[in-house]
PDB file of C-alpha atoms in Angstrom:
ATOM      1  CA  MET A  12     -70.242 -25.241  63.447  1.00 55.00           C
ATOM      2  CA  GLN A  13     -72.058 -23.595  60.540  1.00 60.00           C
ATOM      3  CA  SER A  14     -68.979 -21.480  59.832  1.00 74.00           C
ATOM      4  CA  LEU A  15     -66.786 -24.594  59.644  1.00 81.00           C
ATOM      5  CA  LEU A  16     -69.108 -26.480  57.277  1.00 84.00           C
ATOM      6  CA  PRO A  17     -67.543 -25.126  54.038  1.00 84.00           C
ATOM      7  CA  TYR A  18     -64.114 -26.165  55.318  1.00 89.00           C
ATOM      8  CA  VAL A  19     -65.360 -29.658  56.170  1.00 90.00           C
ATOM      9  CA  ILE A  20     -66.824 -30.021  52.679  1.00 90.00           C
ATOM     10  CA  ASN A  21     -63.634 -28.718  51.058  1.00 90.00           C
ATOM     11  CA  GLY A  22     -61.552 -30.979  53.289  1.00 92.00           C
ATOM     12  CA  ILE A  23     -63.454 -34.082  52.206  1.00 92.00           C
ATOM     13  CA  SER A  24     -63.077 -33.019  48.578  1.00 93.00           C
ATOM     14  CA  ALA A  25     -59.343 -32.334  48.958  1.00 93.00           C
ATOM     15  CA  GLY A  26     -58.947 -35.684  50.694  1.00 95.00           C
ATOM     16  CA  GLY A  27     -60.539 -37.465  47.743  1.00 95.00           C
ATOM     17  CA  GLN A  28     -58.199 -35.722  45.314  1.00 95.00           C
ATOM     18  CA  TYR A  29     -55.151 -36.565  47.438  1.00 96.00           C
ATOM     19  CA  ALA A  30     -56.370 -40.155  47.661  1.00 96.00           C
ATOM     20  CA  LEU A  31     -56.400 -40.588  43.884  1.00 96.00           C
ATOM     21  CA  ILE A  32     -52.767 -39.443  43.764  1.00 96.00           C
ATOM     22  CA  ALA A  33     -51.715 -41.364  46.888  1.00 96.00           C
ATOM     23  CA  ILE A  34     -52.934 -44.664  45.440  1.00 95.00           C
ATOM     24  CA  GLY A  35     -50.309 -44.331  42.700  1.00 94.00           C
ATOM     25  CA  TYR A  36     -47.560 -43.934  45.294  1.00 95.00           C
ATOM     26  CA  THR A  37     -48.763 -46.851  47.362  1.00 94.00           C
ATOM     27  CA  LEU A  38     -49.244 -49.220  44.396  1.00 93.00           C
ATOM     28  CA  VAL A  39     -45.727 -48.636  43.072  1.00 92.00           C
ATOM     29  CA  TYR A  40     -44.153 -48.833  46.502  1.00 92.00           C
ATOM     30  CA  GLY A  41     -46.085 -52.005  47.298  1.00 88.00           C
ATOM     31  CA  ILE A  42     -44.443 -53.810  44.387  1.00 87.00           C
ATOM     32  CA  LEU A  43     -41.086 -52.116  43.724  1.00 85.00           C
ATOM     33  CA  ARG A  44     -40.420 -50.559  47.158  1.00 85.00           C
ATOM     34  CA  LEU A  45     -39.861 -47.382  45.117  1.00 87.00           C
ATOM     35  CA  ILE A  46     -41.054 -43.845  45.866  1.00 89.00           C
ATOM     36  CA  ASN A  47     -42.023 -42.565  42.432  1.00 93.00           C
ATOM     37  CA  PHE A  48     -41.038 -38.912  42.874  1.00 91.00           C
ATOM     38  CA  ALA A  49     -42.263 -38.159  39.352  1.00 94.00           C
ATOM     39  CA  HIS A  50     -45.866 -39.001  40.249  1.00 96.00           C
ATOM     40  CA  GLY A  51     -46.737 -35.429  41.264  1.00 95.00           C
ATOM     41  CA  ASP A  52     -45.407 -34.209  37.934  1.00 97.00           C
ATOM     42  CA  VAL A  53     -47.553 -36.758  36.081  1.00 97.00           C
ATOM     43  CA  PHE A  54     -50.486 -35.183  37.953  1.00 97.00           C
ATOM     44  CA  MET A  55     -49.373 -31.743  36.734  1.00 97.00           C
ATOM     45  CA  VAL A  56     -49.045 -32.937  33.122  1.00 97.00           C
ATOM     46  CA  ALA A  57     -52.591 -34.315  33.292  1.00 97.00           C
ATOM     47  CA  GLY A  58     -53.767 -30.837  34.292  1.00 96.00           C
ATOM     48  CA  LEU A  59     -51.975 -29.272  31.326  1.00 96.00           C
ATOM     49  CA  MET A  60     -53.371 -31.873  28.944  1.00 97.00           C
ATOM     50  CA  MET A  61     -56.864 -31.151  30.260  1.00 96.00           C
ATOM     51  CA  ILE A  62     -56.401 -27.475  29.346  1.00 95.00           C
ATOM     52  CA  TYR A  63     -55.061 -28.172  25.850  1.00 95.00           C
ATOM     53  CA  PHE A  64     -57.464 -30.989  24.965  1.00 96.00           C
ATOM     54  CA  THR A  65     -60.620 -29.262  26.217  1.00 94.00           C
ATOM     55  CA  ALA A  66     -59.661 -26.176  24.201  1.00 92.00           C
ATOM     56  CA  SER A  67     -59.591 -28.067  20.912  1.00 91.00           C
ATOM     57  CA  LEU A  68     -61.838 -31.120  21.369  1.00 94.00           C
ATOM     58  CA  PRO A  69     -65.361 -31.813  22.609  1.00 94.00           C
ATOM     59  CA  MET A  70     -65.440 -32.528  26.331  1.00 94.00           C
ATOM     60  CA  TYR A  71     -66.630 -36.127  25.843  1.00 94.00           C
ATOM     61  CA  LEU A  72     -63.484 -36.830  23.792  1.00 96.00           C
ATOM     62  CA  ALA A  73     -61.045 -34.615  25.702  1.00 96.00           C
ATOM     63  CA  LEU A  74     -61.508 -36.113  29.162  1.00 96.00           C
ATOM     64  CA  PRO A  75     -61.038 -39.806  28.195  1.00 97.00           C
ATOM     65  CA  LEU A  76     -58.056 -38.722  26.084  1.00 97.00           C
ATOM     66  CA  VAL A  77     -56.479 -37.046  29.131  1.00 97.00           C
ATOM     67  CA  VAL A  78     -56.820 -40.298  31.105  1.00 97.00           C
ATOM     68  CA  ALA A  79     -55.448 -42.393  28.235  1.00 97.00           C
ATOM     69  CA  CYS A  80     -52.468 -40.097  27.559  1.00 98.00           C
ATOM     70  CA  THR A  81     -51.601 -39.851  31.253  1.00 98.00           C
ATOM     71  CA  ALA A  82     -51.732 -43.633  31.559  1.00 97.00           C
ATOM     72  CA  LEU A  83     -49.458 -43.865  28.514  1.00 97.00           C
ATOM     73  CA  LEU A  84     -47.062 -41.397  30.133  1.00 97.00           C
ATOM     74  CA  GLY A  85     -46.898 -43.566  33.250  1.00 97.00           C
ATOM     75  CA  PHE A  86     -46.193 -46.610  31.076  1.00 97.00           C
ATOM     76  CA  LEU A  87     -43.401 -44.826  29.174  1.00 97.00           C
ATOM     77  CA  ILE A  88     -41.806 -43.563  32.394  1.00 96.00           C
ATOM     78  CA  GLU A  89     -41.701 -47.080  33.817  1.00 95.00           C
ATOM     79  CA  ARG A  90     -40.284 -48.628  30.642  1.00 95.00           C
ATOM     80  CA  ALA A  91     -37.689 -45.904  30.014  1.00 94.00           C
ATOM     81  CA  ALA A  92     -36.537 -44.971  33.519  1.00 94.00           C
ATOM     82  CA  TYR A  93     -37.271 -47.899  35.828  1.00 94.00           C
ATOM     83  CA  LYS A  94     -37.301 -51.147  33.853  1.00 92.00           C
ATOM     84  CA  PRO A  95     -33.587 -50.906  32.829  1.00 92.00           C
ATOM     85  CA  LEU A  96     -32.756 -50.553  36.555  1.00 90.00           C
ATOM     86  CA  ARG A  97     -34.802 -53.537  37.715  1.00 83.00           C
ATOM     87  CA  SER A  98     -31.760 -55.321  39.175  1.00 83.00           C
ATOM     88  CA  ALA A  99     -29.905 -52.141  40.203  1.00 87.00           C
ATOM     89  CA  PRO A 100     -29.595 -50.973  43.829  1.00 87.00           C
ATOM     90  CA  ARG A 101     -32.687 -49.260  45.182  1.00 84.00           C
ATOM     91  CA  MET A 102     -30.830 -45.951  45.412  1.00 89.00           C
ATOM     92  CA  SER A 103     -30.352 -45.987  41.637  1.00 91.00           C
ATOM     93  CA  LEU A 104     -34.112 -46.243  41.147  1.00 90.00           C
ATOM     94  CA  MET A 105     -34.688 -43.351  43.521  1.00 90.00           C
ATOM     95  CA  ILE A 106     -32.171 -41.150  41.702  1.00 93.00           C
ATOM     96  CA  SER A 107     -33.790 -42.082  38.400  1.00 95.00           C
ATOM     97  CA  ALA A 108     -37.203 -41.090  39.805  1.00 94.00           C
ATOM     98  CA  ILE A 109     -35.869 -37.685  40.842  1.00 94.00           C
ATOM     99  CA  GLY A 110     -34.316 -37.252  37.403  1.00 95.00           C
ATOM    100  CA  VAL A 111     -37.618 -38.075  35.689  1.00 96.00           C
ATOM    101  CA  SER A 112     -39.385 -35.537  37.910  1.00 96.00           C
ATOM    102  CA  TYR A 113     -37.047 -32.714  36.890  1.00 95.00           C
ATOM    103  CA  LEU A 114     -37.119 -33.810  33.252  1.00 96.00           C
ATOM    104  CA  ILE A 115     -40.924 -33.587  33.170  1.00 97.00           C
ATOM    105  CA  GLN A 116     -40.870 -30.194  34.872  1.00 96.00           C
ATOM    106  CA  ASN A 117     -38.312 -28.807  32.434  1.00 96.00           C
ATOM    107  CA  LEU A 118     -40.153 -30.155  29.396  1.00 96.00           C
ATOM    108  CA  ALA A 119     -43.371 -28.614  30.710  1.00 96.00           C
ATOM    109  CA  PHE A 120     -41.527 -25.333  31.315  1.00 95.00           C
ATOM    110  CA  TYR A 121     -40.254 -25.370  27.717  1.00 94.00           C
ATOM    111  CA  LEU A 122     -43.659 -26.181  26.209  1.00 92.00           C
ATOM    112  CA  THR A 123     -45.598 -23.651  28.287  1.00 92.00           C
ATOM    113  CA  GLY A 124     -42.954 -20.928  28.337  1.00 92.00           C
ATOM    114  CA  GLY A 125     -42.927 -21.129  32.112  1.00 88.00           C
ATOM    115  CA  LEU A 126     -46.245 -19.270  32.365  1.00 91.00           C
ATOM    116  CA  PRO A 127     -49.271 -20.676  34.235  1.00 94.00           C
ATOM    117  CA  LYS A 128     -51.942 -21.836  31.810  1.00 94.00           C
ATOM    118  CA  PRO A 129     -55.477 -20.684  32.634  1.00 94.00           C
ATOM    119  CA  VAL A 130     -58.284 -23.218  32.926  1.00 91.00           C
ATOM    120  CA  THR A 131     -60.505 -21.629  30.281  1.00 88.00           C
ATOM    121  CA  ASN A 132     -62.872 -24.586  29.775  1.00 88.00           C
ATOM    122  CA  PRO A 133     -63.774 -26.039  33.178  1.00 86.00           C
ATOM    123  CA  ILE A 134     -65.615 -29.334  33.154  1.00 90.00           C
ATOM    124  CA  PRO A 135     -69.341 -28.567  32.883  1.00 89.00           C
ATOM    125  CA  TRP A 136     -71.804 -29.476  35.617  1.00 88.00           C
ATOM    126  CA  ILE A 137     -69.182 -30.302  38.268  1.00 90.00           C
ATOM    127  CA  SER A 138     -67.810 -26.745  38.040  1.00 89.00           C
ATOM    128  CA  ASP A 139     -71.239 -25.225  38.780  1.00 88.00           C
ATOM    129  CA  THR A 140     -71.706 -23.446  42.097  1.00 85.00           C
ATOM    130  CA  ILE A 141     -74.311 -24.941  44.445  1.00 87.00           C
ATOM    131  CA  SER A 142     -75.493 -24.387  48.005  1.00 85.00           C
ATOM    132  CA  VAL A 143     -75.064 -27.112  50.674  1.00 81.00           C
ATOM    133  CA  PHE A 144     -76.766 -26.371  54.007  1.00 77.00           C
ATOM    134  CA  GLY A 145     -76.341 -22.690  53.311  1.00 76.00           C
ATOM    135  CA  ALA A 146     -72.666 -23.004  52.300  1.00 74.00           C
ATOM    136  CA  SER A 147     -71.722 -22.056  48.740  1.00 81.00           C
ATOM    137  CA  THR A 148     -69.381 -24.475  46.953  1.00 85.00           C
ATOM    138  CA  LYS A 149     -68.747 -26.071  43.590  1.00 89.00           C
ATOM    139  CA  ARG A 150     -70.440 -29.340  42.757  1.00 91.00           C
ATOM    140  CA  VAL A 151     -67.005 -30.944  42.300  1.00 92.00           C
ATOM    141  CA  THR A 152     -66.522 -30.882  46.079  1.00 91.00           C
ATOM    142  CA  LEU A 153     -69.434 -33.320  46.410  1.00 91.00           C
ATOM    143  CA  VAL A 154     -68.611 -35.380  43.333  1.00 94.00           C
ATOM    144  CA  THR A 155     -64.962 -35.931  44.313  1.00 94.00           C
ATOM    145  CA  PRO A 156     -65.380 -38.124  47.441  1.00 94.00           C
ATOM    146  CA  VAL A 157     -68.143 -40.192  45.812  1.00 95.00           C
ATOM    147  CA  LEU A 158     -66.099 -40.772  42.654  1.00 95.00           C
ATOM    148  CA  THR A 159     -62.972 -41.503  44.709  1.00 95.00           C
ATOM    149  CA  ILE A 160     -64.694 -44.163  46.820  1.00 95.00           C
ATOM    150  CA  LEU A 161     -66.242 -45.708  43.687  1.00 96.00           C
ATOM    151  CA  LEU A 162     -62.847 -45.919  41.966  1.00 95.00           C
ATOM    152  CA  VAL A 163     -61.255 -47.385  45.099  1.00 94.00           C
ATOM    153  CA  PHE A 164     -63.877 -50.143  45.214  1.00 95.00           C
ATOM    154  CA  VAL A 165     -63.248 -50.874  41.520  1.00 95.00           C
ATOM    155  CA  LEU A 166     -59.502 -51.024  42.194  1.00 94.00           C
ATOM    156  CA  LEU A 167     -59.967 -53.329  45.198  1.00 92.00           C
ATOM    157  CA  TRP A 168     -62.155 -55.600  43.075  1.00 93.00           C
ATOM    158  CA  LEU A 169     -59.499 -55.585  40.363  1.00 92.00           C
ATOM    159  CA  THR A 170     -56.725 -56.545  42.807  1.00 90.00           C
ATOM    160  CA  LYS A 171     -58.751 -59.323  44.442  1.00 89.00           C
ATOM    161  CA  LYS A 172     -60.792 -60.842  41.623  1.00 89.00           C
ATOM    162  CA  THR A 173     -58.702 -60.599  38.439  1.00 89.00           C
ATOM    163  CA  LYS A 174     -55.629 -62.487  37.335  1.00 87.00           C
ATOM    164  CA  MET A 175     -53.615 -59.281  36.949  1.00 88.00           C
ATOM    165  CA  GLY A 176     -54.722 -58.142  40.388  1.00 88.00           C
ATOM    166  CA  MET A 177     -53.649 -61.417  41.968  1.00 86.00           C
ATOM    167  CA  ALA A 178     -50.293 -61.080  40.220  1.00 85.00           C
ATOM    168  CA  MET A 179     -49.966 -57.559  41.658  1.00 87.00           C
ATOM    169  CA  ARG A 180     -50.643 -58.873  45.156  1.00 85.00           C
ATOM    170  CA  ALA A 181     -48.158 -61.693  44.677  1.00 82.00           C
ATOM    171  CA  ALA A 182     -45.471 -59.256  43.550  1.00 82.00           C
ATOM    172  CA  SER A 183     -46.284 -57.019  46.501  1.00 83.00           C
ATOM    173  CA  LYS A 184     -45.912 -59.868  48.997  1.00 79.00           C
ATOM    174  CA  ASP A 185     -42.687 -61.301  47.590  1.00 73.00           C
ATOM    175  CA  PHE A 186     -41.177 -59.490  44.618  1.00 71.00           C
ATOM    176  CA  GLU A 187     -38.143 -61.794  44.320  1.00 68.00           C
ATOM    177  CA  THR A 188     -40.281 -64.933  44.103  1.00 70.00           C
ATOM    178  CA  ALA A 189     -42.627 -63.210  41.660  1.00 66.00           C
ATOM    179  CA  GLN A 190     -39.604 -62.427  39.487  1.00 65.00           C
ATOM    180  CA  LEU A 191     -38.689 -66.114  39.451  1.00 60.00           C
ATOM    181  CA  MET A 192     -42.276 -66.952  38.545  1.00 59.00           C
ATOM    182  CA  SER A 193     -42.032 -64.611  35.554  1.00 55.00           C
ATOM    183  CA  MET A 194     -39.996 -67.288  33.809  1.00 50.00           C
ATOM    184  CA  PRO A 195     -41.797 -69.181  31.009  1.00 49.00           C
ATOM    185  CA  LEU A 196     -44.701 -71.391  32.183  1.00 40.00           C
ATOM    186  CA  MET A 197     -44.583 -70.069  35.743  1.00 51.00           C
ATOM    187  CA  GLY A 198     -47.625 -67.812  35.429  1.00 57.00           C
ATOM    188  CA  ILE A 199     -46.568 -64.232  36.364  1.00 68.00           C
ATOM    189  CA  LYS A 200     -45.215 -61.721  33.841  1.00 81.00           C
ATOM    190  CA  ILE A 201     -43.558 -59.356  36.280  1.00 84.00           C
ATOM    191  CA  ASN A 202     -42.789 -56.646  33.700  1.00 86.00           C
ATOM    192  CA  SER A 203     -46.436 -56.549  32.623  1.00 89.00           C
ATOM    193  CA  VAL A 204     -47.552 -56.383  36.254  1.00 91.00           C
ATOM    194  CA  ILE A 205     -45.273 -53.422  37.006  1.00 92.00           C
ATOM    195  CA  SER A 206     -46.257 -51.576  33.833  1.00 93.00           C
ATOM    196  CA  PHE A 207     -49.921 -52.154  34.616  1.00 94.00           C
ATOM    197  CA  THR A 208     -49.371 -50.739  38.109  1.00 95.00           C
ATOM    198  CA  PHE A 209     -47.901 -47.533  36.669  1.00 96.00           C
ATOM    199  CA  VAL A 210     -50.741 -47.282  34.154  1.00 96.00           C
ATOM    200  CA  VAL A 211     -53.414 -47.604  36.852  1.00 96.00           C
ATOM    201  CA  GLY A 212     -51.669 -45.167  39.192  1.00 96.00           C
ATOM    202  CA  SER A 213     -51.214 -42.583  36.443  1.00 97.00           C
ATOM    203  CA  ALA A 214     -54.814 -42.937  35.241  1.00 97.00           C
ATOM    204  CA  LEU A 215     -56.111 -42.329  38.771  1.00 96.00           C
ATOM    205  CA  ALA A 216     -53.801 -39.311  39.101  1.00 96.00           C
ATOM    206  CA  SER A 217     -55.287 -37.895  35.891  1.00 97.00           C
ATOM    207  CA  VAL A 218     -58.792 -38.182  37.329  1.00 97.00           C
ATOM    208  CA  GLY A 219     -57.543 -36.467  40.478  1.00 96.00           C
ATOM    209  CA  ALA A 220     -55.987 -33.707  38.367  1.00 96.00           C
ATOM    210  CA  MET A 221     -59.192 -33.009  36.468  1.00 95.00           C
ATOM    211  CA  LEU A 222     -61.118 -32.744  39.732  1.00 94.00           C
ATOM    212  CA  TYR A 223     -58.402 -30.716  41.457  1.00 95.00           C
ATOM    213  CA  PHE A 224     -57.887 -28.130  38.732  1.00 94.00           C
ATOM    214  CA  THR A 225     -61.623 -27.584  38.397  1.00 90.00           C
ATOM    215  CA  ASN A 226     -61.220 -25.580  41.620  1.00 86.00           C
ATOM    216  CA  TYR A 227     -58.137 -23.658  40.464  1.00 87.00           C
ATOM    217  CA  PRO A 228     -57.835 -20.909  37.840  1.00 85.00           C
ATOM    218  CA  ASN A 229     -54.596 -22.130  36.240  1.00 93.00           C
ATOM    219  CA  VAL A 230     -52.004 -24.895  36.006  1.00 95.00           C
ATOM    220  CA  ALA A 231     -48.319 -24.094  36.499  1.00 94.00           C
ATOM    221  CA  VAL A 232     -45.207 -26.222  36.045  1.00 95.00           C
ATOM    222  CA  THR A 233     -44.913 -26.530  39.819  1.00 93.00           C
ATOM    223  CA  SER A 234     -48.605 -27.282  40.403  1.00 94.00           C
ATOM    224  CA  GLY A 235     -47.929 -30.956  41.039  1.00 94.00           C
ATOM    225  CA  GLY A 236     -45.395 -30.305  43.793  1.00 92.00           C
ATOM    226  CA  MET A 237     -47.490 -29.709  46.902  1.00 92.00           C
ATOM    227  CA  PRO A 238     -50.442 -31.991  46.005  1.00 93.00           C
ATOM    228  CA  GLY A 239     -47.978 -34.749  45.136  1.00 94.00           C
ATOM    229  CA  LEU A 240     -46.091 -34.256  48.387  1.00 92.00           C
ATOM    230  CA  LYS A 241     -49.276 -34.246  50.457  1.00 93.00           C
ATOM    231  CA  ALA A 242     -50.483 -37.371  48.674  1.00 94.00           C
ATOM    232  CA  PHE A 243     -47.173 -39.048  49.471  1.00 93.00           C
ATOM    233  CA  VAL A 244     -47.570 -37.998  53.115  1.00 92.00           C
ATOM    234  CA  ALA A 245     -51.087 -39.463  53.041  1.00 93.00           C
ATOM    235  CA  ALA A 246     -49.757 -42.762  51.702  1.00 93.00           C
ATOM    236  CA  VAL A 247     -47.100 -42.919  54.440  1.00 91.00           C
ATOM    237  CA  PHE A 248     -49.599 -41.752  57.050  1.00 90.00           C
ATOM    238  CA  GLY A 249     -52.043 -44.538  56.192  1.00 91.00           C
ATOM    239  CA  GLY A 250     -49.330 -47.162  55.723  1.00 89.00           C
ATOM    240  CA  ILE A 251     -47.610 -47.074  52.368  1.00 86.00           C
ATOM    241  CA  GLY A 252     -48.379 -50.188  50.388  1.00 86.00           C
ATOM    242  CA  SER A 253     -51.978 -50.275  51.659  1.00 89.00           C
ATOM    243  CA  ILE A 254     -54.706 -48.947  49.357  1.00 91.00           C
ATOM    244  CA  PRO A 255     -57.283 -48.422  52.155  1.00 91.00           C
ATOM    245  CA  GLY A 256     -54.526 -46.822  54.247  1.00 92.00           C
ATOM    246  CA  ALA A 257     -53.678 -44.339  51.487  1.00 93.00           C
ATOM    247  CA  VAL A 258     -57.340 -43.382  51.122  1.00 95.00           C
ATOM    248  CA  VAL A 259     -57.969 -42.969  54.861  1.00 94.00           C
ATOM    249  CA  GLY A 260     -54.720 -41.019  55.270  1.00 93.00           C
ATOM    250  CA  ALA A 261     -55.658 -38.723  52.386  1.00 95.00           C
ATOM    251  CA  PHE A 262     -59.081 -37.906  53.832  1.00 95.00           C
ATOM    252  CA  ILE A 263     -57.612 -37.238  57.284  1.00 93.00           C
ATOM    253  CA  ILE A 264     -54.991 -34.897  55.838  1.00 93.00           C
ATOM    254  CA  GLY A 265     -57.491 -33.109  53.598  1.00 93.00           C
ATOM    255  CA  LEU A 266     -59.867 -32.536  56.504  1.00 93.00           C
ATOM    256  CA  SER A 267     -57.084 -31.507  58.878  1.00 91.00           C
ATOM    257  CA  GLU A 268     -55.601 -28.840  56.630  1.00 91.00           C
ATOM    258  CA  GLU A 269     -58.997 -27.323  55.804  1.00 91.00           C
ATOM    259  CA  LEU A 270     -60.116 -27.263  59.445  1.00 91.00           C
ATOM    260  CA  ILE A 271     -56.858 -25.527  60.383  1.00 91.00           C
ATOM    261  CA  LYS A 272     -57.755 -22.880  57.812  1.00 89.00           C
ATOM    262  CA  GLY A 273     -61.277 -22.722  59.218  1.00 87.00           C
ATOM    263  CA  ILE A 274     -60.135 -21.813  62.720  1.00 86.00           C
ATOM    264  CA  GLY A 275     -57.957 -19.009  61.399  1.00 84.00           C
ATOM    265  CA  TYR A 276     -54.513 -20.597  61.147  1.00 86.00           C
ATOM    266  CA  SER A 277     -54.246 -21.050  57.376  1.00 85.00           C
ATOM    267  CA  THR A 278     -50.547 -20.094  57.519  1.00 85.00           C
ATOM    268  CA  PHE A 279     -49.868 -23.301  59.415  1.00 87.00           C
ATOM    269  CA  SER A 280     -52.119 -25.698  57.460  1.00 86.00           C
ATOM    270  CA  ASP A 281     -49.252 -27.242  55.489  1.00 86.00           C
ATOM    271  CA  ALA A 282     -46.967 -27.362  58.525  1.00 88.00           C
ATOM    272  CA  PHE A 283     -49.674 -29.121  60.533  1.00 85.00           C
ATOM    273  CA  THR A 284     -49.926 -31.837  57.870  1.00 84.00           C
ATOM    274  CA  PHE A 285     -46.263 -32.716  58.166  1.00 87.00           C
ATOM    275  CA  ALA A 286     -46.243 -32.328  61.950  1.00 89.00           C
ATOM    276  CA  LEU A 287     -49.129 -34.790  62.140  1.00 84.00           C
ATOM    277  CA  LEU A 288     -47.150 -37.227  60.005  1.00 83.00           C
ATOM    278  CA  ILE A 289     -44.157 -36.984  62.347  1.00 88.00           C
ATOM    279  CA  VAL A 290     -46.339 -37.694  65.374  1.00 87.00           C
ATOM    280  CA  ILE A 291     -47.981 -40.719  63.749  1.00 83.00           C
ATOM    281  CA  LEU A 292     -44.650 -42.160  62.602  1.00 83.00           C
ATOM    282  CA  CYS A 293     -43.207 -41.725  66.097  1.00 89.00           C
ATOM    283  CA  VAL A 294     -46.139 -43.653  67.550  1.00 88.00           C
ATOM    284  CA  LYS A 295     -46.614 -46.171  64.699  1.00 87.00           C
ATOM    285  CA  PRO A 296     -43.724 -46.121  62.192  1.00 85.00           C
ATOM    286  CA  THR A 297     -45.560 -48.324  59.681  1.00 86.00           C
ATOM    287  CA  GLY A 298     -48.511 -45.923  59.484  1.00 86.00           C
ATOM    288  CA  LEU A 299     -52.114 -46.567  60.418  1.00 84.00           C
ATOM    289  CA  PHE A 300     -52.661 -49.652  58.251  1.00 84.00           C
ATOM    290  CA  GLY A 301     -49.084 -50.615  57.412  1.00 74.00           C
ATOM    291  CA  GLU A 302     -47.667 -54.037  58.136  1.00 68.00           C
ATOM    292  CA  LYS A 303     -44.309 -54.535  59.721  1.00 63.00           C
ATOM    293  CA  VAL A 304     -41.918 -55.923  57.121  1.00 56.00           C
ATOM    294  CA  THR A 305     -38.775 -57.801  57.983  1.00 52.00           C
ATOM    295  CA  ASP A 306     -35.963 -57.211  55.502  1.00 49.00           C
ATOM    296  CA  LYS A 307     -34.356 -60.367  54.171  1.00 47.00           C
ATOM    297  CA  VAL A 308     -30.622 -60.735  54.655  1.00 43.00           C
TER     298      VAL A 308
END
């Protein structure tokens, strides 16, 4: 058991990082029924911005600026690529999402020259190495799950207790009716709700990126691919559209892949994640916390 402890700690940390990305997927899908394939690339851009901003600005300015710029990027993506297709077939939105993903990757490739950028200024304190029950790890592995759970509680409070949050839940339950209510004097501004959803999801992804890349020596153009895909799997695993489901699914996947590595089968850690998803979807197609939705004819 002592030999598996570092993998358990890393698994919980990885799960928290996946959760912060998965929430973005589940929020957007809950309202638009859209898989935002560009979300992993937004995560990657946040990592690059962290490198550039921390190299030229004090840390207390750089980190909030990363969150703000990533949130702005999410807003611009929604307004430029998704809002004009609001009444288009769902397939058009999906194709647009894929196009945005490749556009971001190519722009990042052009700006970085295609070379991985080293993390030369890791975030102080959380990047320090500590000992936990005899296991050596970085402090970020302990900070990540605590910060993730705190942010999830803030998000749940926002969705349940604020006017914007109630509008998000209304749009999630019945998007067509919410669109009608976006008419003057009806109370819901659907475009503002959707933009706010992208802003929140992107901001959380930026926090996840700063935690994630604290453990990695560099950020590459493709760095958002696998974490984004695993976060999407976590969202589906937990029941896409459910915030608690995305978080639980992310922690299960993070723990599973690290424990697979711990027992000596690291080659199959990624494959196990997707195999586990297939099994769950065969048993419960809506995911662990998903609700069965009847399509309207």
